[in-house]
Short mmCIF file of C-alpha atoms in Angstrom, two decimals:
data_model
loop_
_atom_site.label_atom_id
_atom_site.label_comp_id
_atom_site.label_asym_id
_atom_site.label_seq_id
_atom_site.Cartn_x
_atom_site.Cartn_y
_atom_site.Cartn_z
CA MET A 7 -15.69 4.24 -8.73
CA PHE A 8 -15.85 1.87 -10.44
CA ILE A 9 -19.50 1.10 -11.07
CA LEU A 10 -19.27 5.07 -12.74
CA ASP A 11 -16.92 3.70 -15.35
CA ILE A 12 -18.68 1.44 -16.59
CA LEU A 13 -21.84 4.37 -15.90
CA TYR A 14 -19.76 6.79 -17.73
CA PRO A 15 -16.76 6.09 -18.74
CA LYS A 16 -13.75 8.32 -19.49
CA HIS A 17 -12.57 9.35 -23.33
CA CYS A 18 -10.21 10.89 -24.80
CA PHE A 19 -11.63 15.10 -24.72
CA VAL A 20 -9.63 15.38 -27.94
CA CYS A 21 -10.23 12.27 -30.29
CA LYS A 22 -12.59 10.73 -28.41
CA LYS A 23 -10.41 7.10 -27.38
CA LEU A 24 -11.97 5.21 -24.97
CA GLY A 25 -10.11 4.81 -21.27
CA ASN A 26 -9.15 7.85 -19.85
CA TYR A 27 -9.68 12.08 -20.31
CA ILE A 28 -5.70 12.37 -22.72
CA CYS A 29 -5.04 9.43 -24.10
CA ASN A 30 -1.40 8.60 -24.45
CA ASN A 31 -1.73 8.78 -27.96
CA CYS A 32 -2.81 13.22 -27.45
CA LYS A 33 -0.57 12.55 -24.95
CA GLN A 34 2.88 12.52 -27.77
CA LYS A 35 1.25 16.00 -29.25
CA LEU A 36 1.20 18.52 -26.58
CA VAL A 37 4.00 20.73 -27.12
CA VAL A 38 6.52 21.42 -24.62
CA VAL A 39 7.48 24.99 -24.44
CA ASN A 40 11.44 24.54 -24.07
CA THR A 41 13.08 27.95 -24.09
CA ASP A 42 11.68 30.05 -21.20
CA ILE A 43 11.82 33.50 -22.53
CA CYS A 44 10.59 37.18 -20.86
CA PHE A 45 7.17 37.40 -20.16
CA TYR A 46 7.00 40.94 -22.02
CA CYS A 47 8.89 41.06 -24.57
CA ASP A 48 8.85 37.25 -25.32
CA LYS A 49 13.04 36.94 -26.36
CA SER A 50 14.12 33.67 -24.89
CA SER A 51 15.70 34.28 -21.29
CA TYR A 52 17.38 31.86 -18.92
CA LEU A 53 14.63 31.13 -16.64
CA GLY A 54 11.32 32.71 -17.70
CA LEU A 55 13.20 35.75 -15.45
CA THR A 56 12.20 39.42 -17.28
CA HIS A 57 14.44 41.52 -18.55
CA PRO A 58 16.36 44.30 -16.64
CA GLY A 59 15.09 46.30 -19.84
CA CYS A 60 11.71 44.79 -19.37
CA LYS A 61 10.94 45.79 -16.31
CA ARG A 62 7.86 47.13 -15.38
CA LYS A 63 6.73 48.75 -12.35
CA ASN A 64 4.41 46.58 -10.24
CA GLY A 65 5.09 43.68 -12.40
CA VAL A 66 5.79 40.67 -13.41
CA ASP A 67 9.59 39.55 -12.65
CA GLY A 68 9.51 36.17 -13.82
CA CYS A 69 7.16 33.59 -16.07
CA ILE A 70 7.40 29.80 -16.22
CA PHE A 71 5.05 27.75 -19.46
CA ILE A 72 5.27 23.93 -19.31
CA TYR A 73 3.41 24.00 -23.12
CA LYS A 74 2.45 25.79 -26.07
CA TYR A 75 -1.39 26.24 -26.44
CA ASN A 76 -2.37 25.51 -30.29
CA ASN A 77 -5.94 23.53 -31.17
CA LEU A 78 -5.09 20.04 -29.36
CA LEU A 79 -4.78 21.17 -25.43
CA LYS A 80 -6.78 24.30 -25.95
CA THR A 81 -9.90 21.44 -26.67
CA ILE A 82 -8.57 20.28 -23.59
CA ILE A 83 -8.10 22.71 -21.46
CA LYS A 84 -12.29 24.46 -22.09
CA THR A 85 -13.49 20.98 -21.94
CA LEU A 86 -11.63 20.72 -18.85
CA LYS A 87 -13.64 25.15 -18.16
CA TYR A 88 -16.87 24.78 -19.01
CA LYS A 89 -17.90 20.99 -19.20
CA LEU A 90 -17.13 21.17 -15.77
CA VAL A 91 -14.52 17.78 -15.78
CA ARG A 92 -12.55 18.56 -12.64
CA ASP A 93 -11.07 15.11 -11.90
CA GLY A 94 -9.79 15.56 -15.59
CA PHE A 95 -7.53 17.61 -14.26
CA ASP A 96 -5.03 14.85 -12.32
CA ARG A 97 -4.50 13.64 -15.66
CA LEU A 98 -3.09 16.95 -16.86
CA MET A 99 -1.67 17.51 -13.98
CA SER A 100 0.16 14.36 -13.64
CA ILE A 101 1.43 14.83 -18.04
CA SER A 102 2.64 17.75 -16.47
CA LEU A 103 4.37 17.84 -13.06
CA LEU A 104 7.72 16.29 -14.01
CA PHE A 105 8.38 19.85 -16.97
CA ALA A 106 6.53 21.57 -13.89
CA ARG A 107 8.64 20.48 -11.32
CA THR A 108 12.35 20.88 -13.82
CA LYS A 109 11.59 24.61 -14.06
CA ILE A 110 10.21 25.97 -11.15
CA VAL A 111 12.91 23.45 -8.81
CA SER A 112 15.47 25.59 -11.64
CA LEU A 113 14.21 28.53 -10.77
CA ILE A 114 13.86 28.18 -6.17
CA LYS A 115 17.06 27.15 -6.57
CA ALA A 116 19.33 30.08 -8.54
CA LEU A 117 16.98 33.14 -6.76
CA ASN A 118 17.62 30.87 -3.49
CA LEU A 119 14.07 31.50 -3.13
CA SER A 120 10.56 30.26 -0.51
CA PRO A 121 8.47 31.33 -2.93
CA THR A 122 4.48 31.01 -1.98
CA LEU A 123 2.00 29.77 -4.49
CA SER A 124 -1.15 31.70 -5.39
CA PRO A 125 -3.60 30.96 -7.22
CA ILE A 126 -5.40 33.09 -10.01
CA PRO A 127 -8.90 33.24 -7.80
CA LEU A 128 -12.35 33.29 -9.40
CA HIS A 129 -15.24 35.57 -8.44
CA LYS A 130 -17.57 33.99 -6.53
CA TYR A 131 -20.99 34.07 -9.18
CA ARG A 132 -18.31 32.16 -11.89
CA LEU A 133 -17.28 30.14 -8.62
CA ASN A 134 -20.43 28.74 -7.79
CA GLN A 135 -21.45 28.68 -11.25
CA ARG A 136 -17.55 26.50 -12.32
CA GLY A 137 -18.00 24.33 -8.56
CA PHE A 138 -14.00 25.12 -9.06
CA ASN A 139 -11.07 26.93 -9.83
CA GLN A 140 -8.82 25.37 -12.76
CA SER A 141 -6.20 28.09 -10.73
CA GLU A 142 -6.54 26.21 -7.85
CA ILE A 143 -6.23 23.09 -8.53
CA ILE A 144 -2.93 22.88 -10.49
CA GLY A 145 -1.80 25.45 -7.45
CA SER A 146 -2.82 22.18 -5.05
CA TYR A 147 -0.85 19.81 -7.11
CA ILE A 148 2.48 21.63 -7.30
CA SER A 149 2.32 22.08 -3.94
CA LYS A 150 1.89 18.46 -2.75
CA HIS A 151 4.09 17.60 -4.52
CA LEU A 152 7.20 20.22 -4.40
CA ARG A 153 6.46 20.84 -1.20
CA LEU A 154 5.42 25.11 -1.08
CA ASP A 155 3.63 26.79 0.17
CA SER A 156 0.23 28.19 -1.14
CA LYS A 157 -2.32 30.99 0.42
CA GLU A 158 -4.75 32.46 -1.55
CA PHE A 159 -3.56 36.31 -1.15
CA LEU A 160 -6.33 38.00 -3.74
CA ILE A 161 -10.21 38.02 -4.01
CA ARG A 162 -11.71 38.34 -7.51
CA SER A 163 -13.68 41.45 -6.24
CA LYS A 164 -15.38 42.08 -9.50
CA LYS A 165 -17.54 40.05 -11.93
CA THR A 166 -15.09 40.04 -15.82
CA LYS A 167 -16.49 39.35 -18.81
CA ILE A 168 -14.25 36.06 -19.67
CA GLN A 169 -11.39 36.93 -20.95
CA ALA A 170 -10.83 35.18 -24.00
CA MET A 171 -14.54 36.07 -25.46
CA LEU A 172 -12.56 39.74 -26.21
CA ASN A 173 -10.72 39.99 -28.51
CA SER A 174 -7.92 42.35 -29.06
CA LYS A 175 -5.64 43.28 -25.66
CA GLU A 176 -7.48 46.39 -25.22
CA PHE A 177 -10.89 44.95 -23.89
CA ARG A 178 -8.89 42.60 -21.97
CA TYR A 179 -7.11 44.95 -19.86
CA LYS A 180 -10.21 47.83 -19.62
CA ASN A 181 -11.43 43.88 -18.01
CA LEU A 182 -9.70 43.44 -15.87
CA ARG A 183 -9.19 46.91 -14.27
CA GLY A 184 -9.85 46.68 -10.71
CA ALA A 185 -10.77 43.00 -10.42
CA PHE A 186 -8.53 42.25 -7.99
CA LYS A 187 -8.38 43.00 -4.24
CA MET A 188 -6.16 41.87 -1.79
CA LYS A 189 -7.88 40.03 0.72
CA LEU A 190 -8.12 40.99 5.07
CA ASN A 191 -5.31 40.90 6.44
CA MET A 192 -2.84 39.46 4.41
CA ASN A 193 0.85 40.47 5.36
CA ILE A 194 2.99 40.11 2.06
CA ILE A 195 5.98 42.88 2.21
CA GLY A 196 8.98 40.89 1.34
CA LYS A 197 7.58 38.13 0.05
CA ASN A 198 8.10 36.24 -3.35
CA ILE A 199 4.71 34.94 -4.80
CA ILE A 200 4.60 32.53 -7.83
CA LEU A 201 0.61 33.68 -9.53
CA ILE A 202 -0.95 30.65 -10.61
CA ASP A 203 -2.73 30.09 -13.44
CA ASP A 204 -4.18 27.70 -16.14
CA VAL A 205 -3.44 29.47 -19.43
CA VAL A 206 -2.07 32.63 -20.52
CA THR A 207 -2.57 35.09 -23.97
CA THR A 208 -1.88 39.08 -23.43
CA GLY A 209 -1.06 38.25 -19.63
CA SER A 210 -3.83 40.88 -18.90
CA THR A 211 -5.03 38.67 -15.72
CA VAL A 212 -1.57 38.01 -13.86
CA LYS A 213 -0.82 41.25 -14.89
CA GLU A 214 -3.50 43.17 -12.87
CA ALA A 215 -3.08 40.35 -9.76
CA ALA A 216 0.20 40.87 -9.59
CA SER A 217 -0.05 44.60 -9.81
CA VAL A 218 -2.20 44.44 -6.99
CA LEU A 219 0.10 42.34 -4.52
CA LYS A 220 3.74 44.61 -5.99
CA ARG A 221 1.70 47.63 -4.70
CA ASN A 222 1.22 46.20 -1.14
CA LYS A 223 4.61 45.52 -1.17
CA ALA A 224 5.51 42.18 -2.08
CA LEU A 225 9.24 41.82 -3.20
CA ASN A 226 9.17 39.45 -6.63
CA VAL A 227 5.98 38.25 -8.80
CA PHE A 228 6.92 35.59 -10.94
CA VAL A 229 3.77 33.49 -13.00
CA PHE A 230 3.37 29.38 -13.68
CA ALA A 231 0.61 28.74 -16.44
CA LEU A 232 0.17 25.37 -18.10
CA ALA A 233 0.32 26.71 -20.74
CA LYS A 234 1.38 30.26 -23.14
CA GLY A 235 -1.06 31.32 -25.86
#
């Protein structure tokens, strides 16, 4: 590792300063979401729970977001995902862990939950291209440090276009329809599940995933994402 650091020194994804993938100066510019919101109406909500009037059949029951998806964080996450800098997630997650722990533990205690984390899956084609699933890395990090169970309940059965390349909610919704299926021999009846993703913008991905889980009798489905666009 020492030799690699000499040959390929780490530099900040944003300002290019040597030393770390996210320097301390850029870390201070990450904007934390201080007010939890309802997934559907974006208005203030206790612990990010979906308002009773916003509830949807087979919908999302609550959401946890850490950061606002500003240009700085967009640069960081796109570099991690599309330039294949897997170990950069360690730096981002170490910065984010305290916020994640506080919000997830608050939800668990308030609702007396025993949730299982479940990362949003990638299609096998994109997984082979990238070599990793960023949602799985995030989920594994949280599972390890919060001692929560983690399991992949879903598979990505449809090769979809990259959501970030689609510029309307309608296109993103159509792109994700039928994208997920349950893995074989999965019993989730009565389970509380926290879906893990890196970024939620229109919410089309997690809505579709939550719908599949709910149709298979999951009790509650919550969403955790590092950023809200």
